[in-house]
PDB file of C-alpha atoms in Angstrom:
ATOM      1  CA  UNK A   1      20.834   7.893   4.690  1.00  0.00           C
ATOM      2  CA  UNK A   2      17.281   6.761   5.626  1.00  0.00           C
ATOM      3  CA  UNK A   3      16.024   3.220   5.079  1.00  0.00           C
ATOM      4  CA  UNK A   4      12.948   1.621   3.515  1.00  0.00           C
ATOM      5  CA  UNK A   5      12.373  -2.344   4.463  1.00  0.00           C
ATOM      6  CA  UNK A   6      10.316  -3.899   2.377  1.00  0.00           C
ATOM      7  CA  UNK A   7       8.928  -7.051   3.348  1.00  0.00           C
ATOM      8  CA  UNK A   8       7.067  -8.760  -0.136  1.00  0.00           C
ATOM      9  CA  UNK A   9       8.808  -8.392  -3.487  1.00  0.00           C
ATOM     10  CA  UNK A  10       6.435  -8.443  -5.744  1.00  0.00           C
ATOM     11  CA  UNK A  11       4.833  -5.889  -8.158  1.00  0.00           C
ATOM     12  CA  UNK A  12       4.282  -3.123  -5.286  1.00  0.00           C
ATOM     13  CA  UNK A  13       7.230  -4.075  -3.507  1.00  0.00           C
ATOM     14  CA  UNK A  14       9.204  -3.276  -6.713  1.00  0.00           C
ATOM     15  CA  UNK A  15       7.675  -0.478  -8.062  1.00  0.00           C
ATOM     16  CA  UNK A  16       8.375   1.526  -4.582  1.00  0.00           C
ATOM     17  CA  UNK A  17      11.971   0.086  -4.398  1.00  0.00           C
ATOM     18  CA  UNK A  18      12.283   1.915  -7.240  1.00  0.00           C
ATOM     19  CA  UNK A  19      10.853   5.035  -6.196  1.00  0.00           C
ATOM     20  CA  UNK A  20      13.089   4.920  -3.034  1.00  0.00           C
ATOM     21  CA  UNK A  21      15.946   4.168  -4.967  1.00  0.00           C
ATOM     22  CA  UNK A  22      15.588   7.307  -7.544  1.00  0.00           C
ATOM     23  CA  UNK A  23      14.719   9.120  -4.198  1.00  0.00           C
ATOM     24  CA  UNK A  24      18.171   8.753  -2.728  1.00  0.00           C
ATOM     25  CA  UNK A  25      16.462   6.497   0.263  1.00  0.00           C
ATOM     26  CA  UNK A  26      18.411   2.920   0.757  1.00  0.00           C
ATOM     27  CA  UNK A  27      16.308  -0.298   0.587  1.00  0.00           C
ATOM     28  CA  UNK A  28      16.323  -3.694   1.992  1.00  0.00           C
ATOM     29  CA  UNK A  29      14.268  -5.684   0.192  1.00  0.00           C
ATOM     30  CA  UNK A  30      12.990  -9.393   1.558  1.00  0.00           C
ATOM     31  CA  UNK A  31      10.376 -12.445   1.153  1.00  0.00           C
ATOM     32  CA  UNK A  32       9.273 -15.352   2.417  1.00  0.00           C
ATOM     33  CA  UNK A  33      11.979 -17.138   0.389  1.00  0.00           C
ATOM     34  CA  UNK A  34      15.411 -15.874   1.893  1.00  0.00           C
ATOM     35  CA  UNK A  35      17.370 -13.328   0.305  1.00  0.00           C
ATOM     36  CA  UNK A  36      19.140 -15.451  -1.804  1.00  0.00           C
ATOM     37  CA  UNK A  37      16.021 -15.772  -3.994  1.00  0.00           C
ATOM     38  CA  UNK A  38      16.478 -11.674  -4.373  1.00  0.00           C
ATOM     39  CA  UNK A  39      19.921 -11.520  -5.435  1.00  0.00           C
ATOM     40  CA  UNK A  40      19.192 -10.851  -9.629  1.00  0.00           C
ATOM     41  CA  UNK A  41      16.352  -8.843  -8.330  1.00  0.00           C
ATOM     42  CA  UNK A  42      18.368  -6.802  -5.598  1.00  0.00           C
ATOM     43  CA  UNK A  43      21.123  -6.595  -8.204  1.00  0.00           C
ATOM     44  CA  UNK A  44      18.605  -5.033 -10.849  1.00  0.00           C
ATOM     45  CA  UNK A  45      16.852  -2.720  -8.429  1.00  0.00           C
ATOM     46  CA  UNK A  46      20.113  -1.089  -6.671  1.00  0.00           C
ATOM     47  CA  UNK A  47      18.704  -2.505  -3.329  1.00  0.00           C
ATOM     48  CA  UNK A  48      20.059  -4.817  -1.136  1.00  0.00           C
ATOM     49  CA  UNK A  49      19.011  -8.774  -0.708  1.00  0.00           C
ATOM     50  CA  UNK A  50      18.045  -9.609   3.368  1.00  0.00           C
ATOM     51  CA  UNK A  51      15.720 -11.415   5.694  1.00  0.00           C
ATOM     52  CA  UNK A  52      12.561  -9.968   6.862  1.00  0.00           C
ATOM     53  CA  UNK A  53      13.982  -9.772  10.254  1.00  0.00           C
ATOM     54  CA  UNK A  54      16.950  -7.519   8.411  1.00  0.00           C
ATOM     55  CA  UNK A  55      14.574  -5.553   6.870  1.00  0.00           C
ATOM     56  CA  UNK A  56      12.291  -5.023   9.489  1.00  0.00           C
ATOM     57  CA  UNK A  57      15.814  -3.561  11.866  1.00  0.00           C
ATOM     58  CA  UNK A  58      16.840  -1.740   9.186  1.00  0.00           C
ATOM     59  CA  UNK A  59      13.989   0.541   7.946  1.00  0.00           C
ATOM     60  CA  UNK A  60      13.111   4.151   9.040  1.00  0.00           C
ATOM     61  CA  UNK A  61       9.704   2.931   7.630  1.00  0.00           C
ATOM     62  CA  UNK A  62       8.881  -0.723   6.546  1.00  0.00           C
ATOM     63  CA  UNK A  63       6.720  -1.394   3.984  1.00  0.00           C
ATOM     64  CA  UNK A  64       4.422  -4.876   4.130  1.00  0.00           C
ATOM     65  CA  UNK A  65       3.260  -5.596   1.035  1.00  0.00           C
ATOM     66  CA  UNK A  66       2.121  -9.471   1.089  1.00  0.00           C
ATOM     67  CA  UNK A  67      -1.070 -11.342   0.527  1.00  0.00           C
ATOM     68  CA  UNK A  68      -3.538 -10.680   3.287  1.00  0.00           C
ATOM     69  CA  UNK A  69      -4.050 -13.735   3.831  1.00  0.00           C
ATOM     70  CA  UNK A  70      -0.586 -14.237   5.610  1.00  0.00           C
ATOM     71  CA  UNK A  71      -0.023 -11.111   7.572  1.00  0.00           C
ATOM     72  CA  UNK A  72      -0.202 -13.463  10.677  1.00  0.00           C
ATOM     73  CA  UNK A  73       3.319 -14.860   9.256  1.00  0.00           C
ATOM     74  CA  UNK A  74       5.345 -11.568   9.881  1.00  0.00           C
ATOM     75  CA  UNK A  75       7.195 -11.354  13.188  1.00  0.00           C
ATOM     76  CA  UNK A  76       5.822  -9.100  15.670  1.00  0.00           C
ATOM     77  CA  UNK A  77       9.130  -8.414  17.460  1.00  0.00           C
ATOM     78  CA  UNK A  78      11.731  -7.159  14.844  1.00  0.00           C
ATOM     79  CA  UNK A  79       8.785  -4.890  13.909  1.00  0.00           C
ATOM     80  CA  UNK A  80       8.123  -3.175  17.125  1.00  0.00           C
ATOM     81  CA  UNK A  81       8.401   0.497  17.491  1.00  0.00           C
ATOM     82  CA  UNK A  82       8.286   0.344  13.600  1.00  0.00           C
ATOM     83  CA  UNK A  83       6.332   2.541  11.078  1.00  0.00           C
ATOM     84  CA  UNK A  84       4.711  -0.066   9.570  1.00  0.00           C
ATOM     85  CA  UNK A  85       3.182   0.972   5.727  1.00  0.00           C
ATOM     86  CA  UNK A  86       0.378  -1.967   5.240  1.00  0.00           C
ATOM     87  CA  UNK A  87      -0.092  -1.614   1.552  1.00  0.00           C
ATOM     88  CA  UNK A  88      -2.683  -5.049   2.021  1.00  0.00           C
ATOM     89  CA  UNK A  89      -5.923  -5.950   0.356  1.00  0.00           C
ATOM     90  CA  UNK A  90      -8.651  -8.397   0.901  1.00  0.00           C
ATOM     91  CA  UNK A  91      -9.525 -11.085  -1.997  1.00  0.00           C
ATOM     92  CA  UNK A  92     -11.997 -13.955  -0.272  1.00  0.00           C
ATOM     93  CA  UNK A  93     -10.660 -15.708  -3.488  1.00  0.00           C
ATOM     94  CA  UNK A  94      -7.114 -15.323  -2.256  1.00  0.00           C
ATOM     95  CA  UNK A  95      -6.586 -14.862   1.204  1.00  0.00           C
ATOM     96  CA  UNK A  96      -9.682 -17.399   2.395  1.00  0.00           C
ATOM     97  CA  UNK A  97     -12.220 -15.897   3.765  1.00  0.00           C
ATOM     98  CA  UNK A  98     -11.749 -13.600   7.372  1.00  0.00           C
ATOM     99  CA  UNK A  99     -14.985 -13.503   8.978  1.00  0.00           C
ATOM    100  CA  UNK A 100     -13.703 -10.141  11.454  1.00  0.00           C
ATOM    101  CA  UNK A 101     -13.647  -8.561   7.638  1.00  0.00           C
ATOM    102  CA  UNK A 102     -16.814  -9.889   6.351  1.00  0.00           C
ATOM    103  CA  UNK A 103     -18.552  -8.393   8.959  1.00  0.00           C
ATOM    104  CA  UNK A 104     -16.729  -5.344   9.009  1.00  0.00           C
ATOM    105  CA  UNK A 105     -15.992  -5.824  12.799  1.00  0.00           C
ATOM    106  CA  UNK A 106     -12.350  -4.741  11.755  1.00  0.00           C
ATOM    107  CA  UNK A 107     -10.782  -2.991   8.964  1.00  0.00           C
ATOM    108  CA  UNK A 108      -7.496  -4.647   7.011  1.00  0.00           C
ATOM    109  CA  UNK A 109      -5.241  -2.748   8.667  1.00  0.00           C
ATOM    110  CA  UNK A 110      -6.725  -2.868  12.452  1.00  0.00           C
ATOM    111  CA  UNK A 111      -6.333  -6.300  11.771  1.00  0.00           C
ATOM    112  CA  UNK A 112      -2.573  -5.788  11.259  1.00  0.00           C
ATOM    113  CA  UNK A 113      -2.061  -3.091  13.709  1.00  0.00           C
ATOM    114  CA  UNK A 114      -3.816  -5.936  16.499  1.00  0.00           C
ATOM    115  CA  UNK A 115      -1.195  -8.034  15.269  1.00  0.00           C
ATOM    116  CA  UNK A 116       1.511  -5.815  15.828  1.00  0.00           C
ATOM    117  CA  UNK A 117       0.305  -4.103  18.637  1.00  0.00           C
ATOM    118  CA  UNK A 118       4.228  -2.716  19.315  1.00  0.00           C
ATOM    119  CA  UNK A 119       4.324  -0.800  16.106  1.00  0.00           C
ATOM    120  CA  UNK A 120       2.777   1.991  14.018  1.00  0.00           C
ATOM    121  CA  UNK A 121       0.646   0.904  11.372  1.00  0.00           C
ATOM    122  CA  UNK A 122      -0.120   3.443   8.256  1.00  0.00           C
ATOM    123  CA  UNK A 123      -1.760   2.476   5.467  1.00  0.00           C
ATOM    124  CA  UNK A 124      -1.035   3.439   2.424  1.00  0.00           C
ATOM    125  CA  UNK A 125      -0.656   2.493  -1.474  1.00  0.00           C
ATOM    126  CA  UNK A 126      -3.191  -0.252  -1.464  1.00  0.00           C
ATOM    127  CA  UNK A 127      -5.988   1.920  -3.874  1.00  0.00           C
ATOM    128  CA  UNK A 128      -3.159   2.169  -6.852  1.00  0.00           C
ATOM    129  CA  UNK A 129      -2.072  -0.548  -9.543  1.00  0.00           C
ATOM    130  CA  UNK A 130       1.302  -1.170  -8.724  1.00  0.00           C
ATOM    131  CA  UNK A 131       2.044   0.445 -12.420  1.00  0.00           C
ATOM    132  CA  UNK A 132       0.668   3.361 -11.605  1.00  0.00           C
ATOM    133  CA  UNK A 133       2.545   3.760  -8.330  1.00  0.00           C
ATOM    134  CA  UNK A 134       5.746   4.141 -10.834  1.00  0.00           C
ATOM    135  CA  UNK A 135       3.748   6.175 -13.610  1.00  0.00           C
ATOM    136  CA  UNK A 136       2.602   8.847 -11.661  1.00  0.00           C
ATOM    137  CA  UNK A 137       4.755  10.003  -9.206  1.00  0.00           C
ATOM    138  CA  UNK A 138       5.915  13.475  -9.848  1.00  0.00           C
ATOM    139  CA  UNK A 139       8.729  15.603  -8.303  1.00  0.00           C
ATOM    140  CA  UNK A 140       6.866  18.293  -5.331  1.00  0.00           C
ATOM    141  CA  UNK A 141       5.302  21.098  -7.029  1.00  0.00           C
ATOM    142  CA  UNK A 142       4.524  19.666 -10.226  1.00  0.00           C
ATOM    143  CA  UNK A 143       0.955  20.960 -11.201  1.00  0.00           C
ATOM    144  CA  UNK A 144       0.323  17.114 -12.527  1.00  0.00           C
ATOM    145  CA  UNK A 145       1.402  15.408  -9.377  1.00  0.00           C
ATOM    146  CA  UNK A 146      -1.042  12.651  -7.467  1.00  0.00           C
ATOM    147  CA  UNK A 147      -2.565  12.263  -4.258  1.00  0.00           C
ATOM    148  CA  UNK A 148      -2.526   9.236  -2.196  1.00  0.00           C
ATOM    149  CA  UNK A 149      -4.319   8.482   0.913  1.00  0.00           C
ATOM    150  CA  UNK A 150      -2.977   7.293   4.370  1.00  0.00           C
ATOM    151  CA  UNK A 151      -5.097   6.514   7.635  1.00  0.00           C
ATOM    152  CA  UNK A 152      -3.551   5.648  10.949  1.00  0.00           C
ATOM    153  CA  UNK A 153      -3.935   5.570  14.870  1.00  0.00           C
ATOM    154  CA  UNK A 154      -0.373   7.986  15.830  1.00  0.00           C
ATOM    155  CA  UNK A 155       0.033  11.264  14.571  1.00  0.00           C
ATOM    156  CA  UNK A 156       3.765  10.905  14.841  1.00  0.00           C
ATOM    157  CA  UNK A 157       3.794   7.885  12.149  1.00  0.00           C
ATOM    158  CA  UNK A 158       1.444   9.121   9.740  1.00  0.00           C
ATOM    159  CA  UNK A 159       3.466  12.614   9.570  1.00  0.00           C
ATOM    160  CA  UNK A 160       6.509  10.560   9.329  1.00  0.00           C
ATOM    161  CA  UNK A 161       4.766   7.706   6.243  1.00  0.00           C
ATOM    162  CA  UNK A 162       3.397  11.201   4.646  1.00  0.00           C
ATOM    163  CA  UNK A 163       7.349  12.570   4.337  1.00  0.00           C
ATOM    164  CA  UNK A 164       8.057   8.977   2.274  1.00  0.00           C
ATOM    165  CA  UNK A 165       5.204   9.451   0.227  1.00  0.00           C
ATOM    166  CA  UNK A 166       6.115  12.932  -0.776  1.00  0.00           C
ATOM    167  CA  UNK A 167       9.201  12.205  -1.547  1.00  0.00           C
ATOM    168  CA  UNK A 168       8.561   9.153  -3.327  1.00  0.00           C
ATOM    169  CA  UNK A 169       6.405  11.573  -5.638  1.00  0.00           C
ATOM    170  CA  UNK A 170       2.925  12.167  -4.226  1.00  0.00           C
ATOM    171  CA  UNK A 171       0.927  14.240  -2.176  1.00  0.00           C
ATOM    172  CA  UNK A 172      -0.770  12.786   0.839  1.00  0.00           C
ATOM    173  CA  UNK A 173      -4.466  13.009   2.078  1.00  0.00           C
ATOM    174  CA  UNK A 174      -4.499  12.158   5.816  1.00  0.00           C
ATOM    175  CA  UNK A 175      -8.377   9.826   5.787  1.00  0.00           C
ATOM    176  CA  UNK A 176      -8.065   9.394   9.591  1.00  0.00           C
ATOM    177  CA  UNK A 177      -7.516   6.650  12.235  1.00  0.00           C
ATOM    178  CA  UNK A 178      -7.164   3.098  11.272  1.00  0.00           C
ATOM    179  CA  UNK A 179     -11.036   2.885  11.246  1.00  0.00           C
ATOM    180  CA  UNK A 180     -11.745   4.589   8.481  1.00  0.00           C
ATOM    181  CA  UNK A 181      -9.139   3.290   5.998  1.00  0.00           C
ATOM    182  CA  UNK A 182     -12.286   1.062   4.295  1.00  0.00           C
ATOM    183  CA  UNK A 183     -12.583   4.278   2.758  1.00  0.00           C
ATOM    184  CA  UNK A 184      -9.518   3.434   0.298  1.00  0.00           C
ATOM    185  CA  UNK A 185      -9.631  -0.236   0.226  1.00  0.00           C
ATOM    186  CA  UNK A 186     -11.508  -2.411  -2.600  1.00  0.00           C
ATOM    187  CA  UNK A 187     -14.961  -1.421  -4.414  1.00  0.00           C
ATOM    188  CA  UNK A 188     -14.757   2.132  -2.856  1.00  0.00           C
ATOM    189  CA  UNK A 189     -14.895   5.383  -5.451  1.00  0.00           C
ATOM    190  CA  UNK A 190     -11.056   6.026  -4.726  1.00  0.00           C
ATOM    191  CA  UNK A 191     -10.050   2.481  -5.302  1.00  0.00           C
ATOM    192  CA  UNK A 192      -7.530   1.988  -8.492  1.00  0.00           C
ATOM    193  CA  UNK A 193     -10.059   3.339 -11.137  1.00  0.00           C
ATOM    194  CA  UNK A 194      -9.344   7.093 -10.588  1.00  0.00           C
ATOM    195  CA  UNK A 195      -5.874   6.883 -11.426  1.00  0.00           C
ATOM    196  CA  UNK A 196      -6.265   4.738 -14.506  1.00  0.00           C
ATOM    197  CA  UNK A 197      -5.939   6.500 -18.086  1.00  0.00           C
ATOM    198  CA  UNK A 198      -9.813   5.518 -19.543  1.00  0.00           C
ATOM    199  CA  UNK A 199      -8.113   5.455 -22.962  1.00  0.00           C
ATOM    200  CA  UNK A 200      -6.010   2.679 -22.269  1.00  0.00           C
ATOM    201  CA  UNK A 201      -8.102  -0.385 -22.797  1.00  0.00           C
ATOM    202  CA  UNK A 202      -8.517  -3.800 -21.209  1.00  0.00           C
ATOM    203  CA  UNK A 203      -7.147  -5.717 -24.425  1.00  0.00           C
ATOM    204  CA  UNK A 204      -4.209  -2.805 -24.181  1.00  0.00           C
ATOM    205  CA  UNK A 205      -2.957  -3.999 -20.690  1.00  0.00           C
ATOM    206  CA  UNK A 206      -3.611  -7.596 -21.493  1.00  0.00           C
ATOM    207  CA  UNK A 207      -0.892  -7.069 -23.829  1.00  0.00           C
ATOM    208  CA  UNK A 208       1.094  -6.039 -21.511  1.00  0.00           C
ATOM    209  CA  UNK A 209       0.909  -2.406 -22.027  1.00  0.00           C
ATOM    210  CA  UNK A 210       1.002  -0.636 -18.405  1.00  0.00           C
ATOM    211  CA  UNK A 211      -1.851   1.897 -18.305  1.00  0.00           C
ATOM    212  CA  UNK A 212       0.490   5.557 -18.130  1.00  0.00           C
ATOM    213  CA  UNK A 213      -2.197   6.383 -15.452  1.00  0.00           C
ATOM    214  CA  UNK A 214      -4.301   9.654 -15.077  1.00  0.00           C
ATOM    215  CA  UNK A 215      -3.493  12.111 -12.095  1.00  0.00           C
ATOM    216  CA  UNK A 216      -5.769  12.556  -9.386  1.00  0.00           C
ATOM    217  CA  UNK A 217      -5.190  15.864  -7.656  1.00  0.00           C
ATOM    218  CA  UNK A 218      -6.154  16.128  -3.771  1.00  0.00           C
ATOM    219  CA  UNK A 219      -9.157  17.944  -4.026  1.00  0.00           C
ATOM    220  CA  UNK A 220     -10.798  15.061  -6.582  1.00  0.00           C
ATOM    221  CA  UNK A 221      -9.349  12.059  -4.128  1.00  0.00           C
ATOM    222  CA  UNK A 222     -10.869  14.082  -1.225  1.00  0.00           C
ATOM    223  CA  UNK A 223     -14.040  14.245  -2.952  1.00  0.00           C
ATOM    224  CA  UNK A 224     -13.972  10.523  -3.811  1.00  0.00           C
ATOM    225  CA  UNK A 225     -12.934   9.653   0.027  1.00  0.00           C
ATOM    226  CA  UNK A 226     -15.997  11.624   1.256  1.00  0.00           C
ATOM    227  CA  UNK A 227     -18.128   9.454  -1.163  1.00  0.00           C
ATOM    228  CA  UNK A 228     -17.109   6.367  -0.078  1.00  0.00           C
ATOM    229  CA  UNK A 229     -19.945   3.982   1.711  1.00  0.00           C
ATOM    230  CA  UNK A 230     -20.211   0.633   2.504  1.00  0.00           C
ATOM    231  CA  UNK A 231     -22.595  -1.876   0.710  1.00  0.00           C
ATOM    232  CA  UNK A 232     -24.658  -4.120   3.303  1.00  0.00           C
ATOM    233  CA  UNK A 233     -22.563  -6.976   4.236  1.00  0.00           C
ATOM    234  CA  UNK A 234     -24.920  -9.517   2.126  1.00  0.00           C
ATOM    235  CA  UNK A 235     -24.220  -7.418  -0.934  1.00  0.00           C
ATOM    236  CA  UNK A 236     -20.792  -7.026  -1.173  1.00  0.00           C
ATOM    237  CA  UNK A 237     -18.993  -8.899  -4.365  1.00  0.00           C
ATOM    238  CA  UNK A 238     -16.494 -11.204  -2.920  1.00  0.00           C
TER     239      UNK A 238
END
């Protein structure tokens, strides 16, 4: 049986456990916290509860899904040789500001990949809510199914992250090398907004109704990918 690690339990680490789990693909789920802080979690979920250095060994793929701000904190070595799925954003207002980013000397996941120069880094489910990422997948085939986009340096790992993302229920648009993956991150056209249902309304999810989401079919995400730009440096809304 193949293996997703999972390092970062929050709402994206959950919703894919899920996924994985429905998918017939085993998970190991950890934090920053131990795995004893995962056992009602774990329990709920169908996964099991382990260290990041457990998860890390165990996965096929391993997804990191933890603030930004602390991707200096994961362990290079348990990692290497590793698919690594960066599913990371950059909030200033979070993760303190990263001057390499501000300047756009690097992108958020060349920033990870220099940090773990030994593995394989793909990015991948950072432009959709983490509600969505349950809402929308679809079984291959169905004419209402979603596209997701990936970038990354090795052919091998990207063709390997795209056969977890179909079968975790989307279809997969391959952006490029690690360089271009600004063209899915934050303030870009194919950034969260696409997949959102416009009839569900702010006050609605405030409430703590989950937008059901709106498919985005490859040829619209490849559209929005190709529209993508970057503001001047001094402009951008941090």
């Amino acid at each position: 049986m193949a293996t997703l690690g999972i390092i970062g339990s929050g709402n994206i680490g959950t919703a894919l456990a899920k996924l994985a789990v429905a998918a017939g693909i085993e998970v190991v789920l950890a934090n920053s916290r131990g795995p004893e802080s995962l056992r009602d979690k774990a329990e709920e979920l169908g996964v099991r509860a382990g260290t990041v250095a457990e998860a890390s060994g165990a996965g096929d793929w391993v997804v990191v899904t933890i603030p930004l701000g602390r991707y200096a904190e994961l362990p290079a070595e348990p990692l290497a040789g590793k698919v690594v799925i960066d599913t990371m954003n950059y909030y200033p207002h979070r993760d303190g500001r990263i001057a390499r980013l501000d300047s756009e000397a690097v992108t958020t996941a060349a920033l990870l990949q220099e940090h773990l120069p030994e593995s394989h880094t793909v990015k991948a489910f950072n432009n959709i809510s983490a509600a969505n990422i349950v809402t929308l997948a679809r079984p291959s085939g169905a004419p209402d199914r979603s596209a997701l986009p990936i970038a990354g340096n090795a052919a091998d790992a990207k063709a390997s992250a795209t056969a977890l993302i179909q079968a975790l229920g989307f279809d997969v648009l391959d952006v490029g090398p690690l360089t271009e993956s600004w063209r899915f991150e934050t303030e870009t056209p194919a950034y969260v907004t696409p997949y959102l249902n416009q009839a569900s309304t702010p006050q609605q999810r405030a409430g703590g109704n989950a937008d059901p989401g709106k498919p985005l079919p490859l040829d619209e995400l490849r559209m929005l990918i190709a529209d993508a730009h970057r503001p001047p440096v001094a402009d951008r809304a941090f």
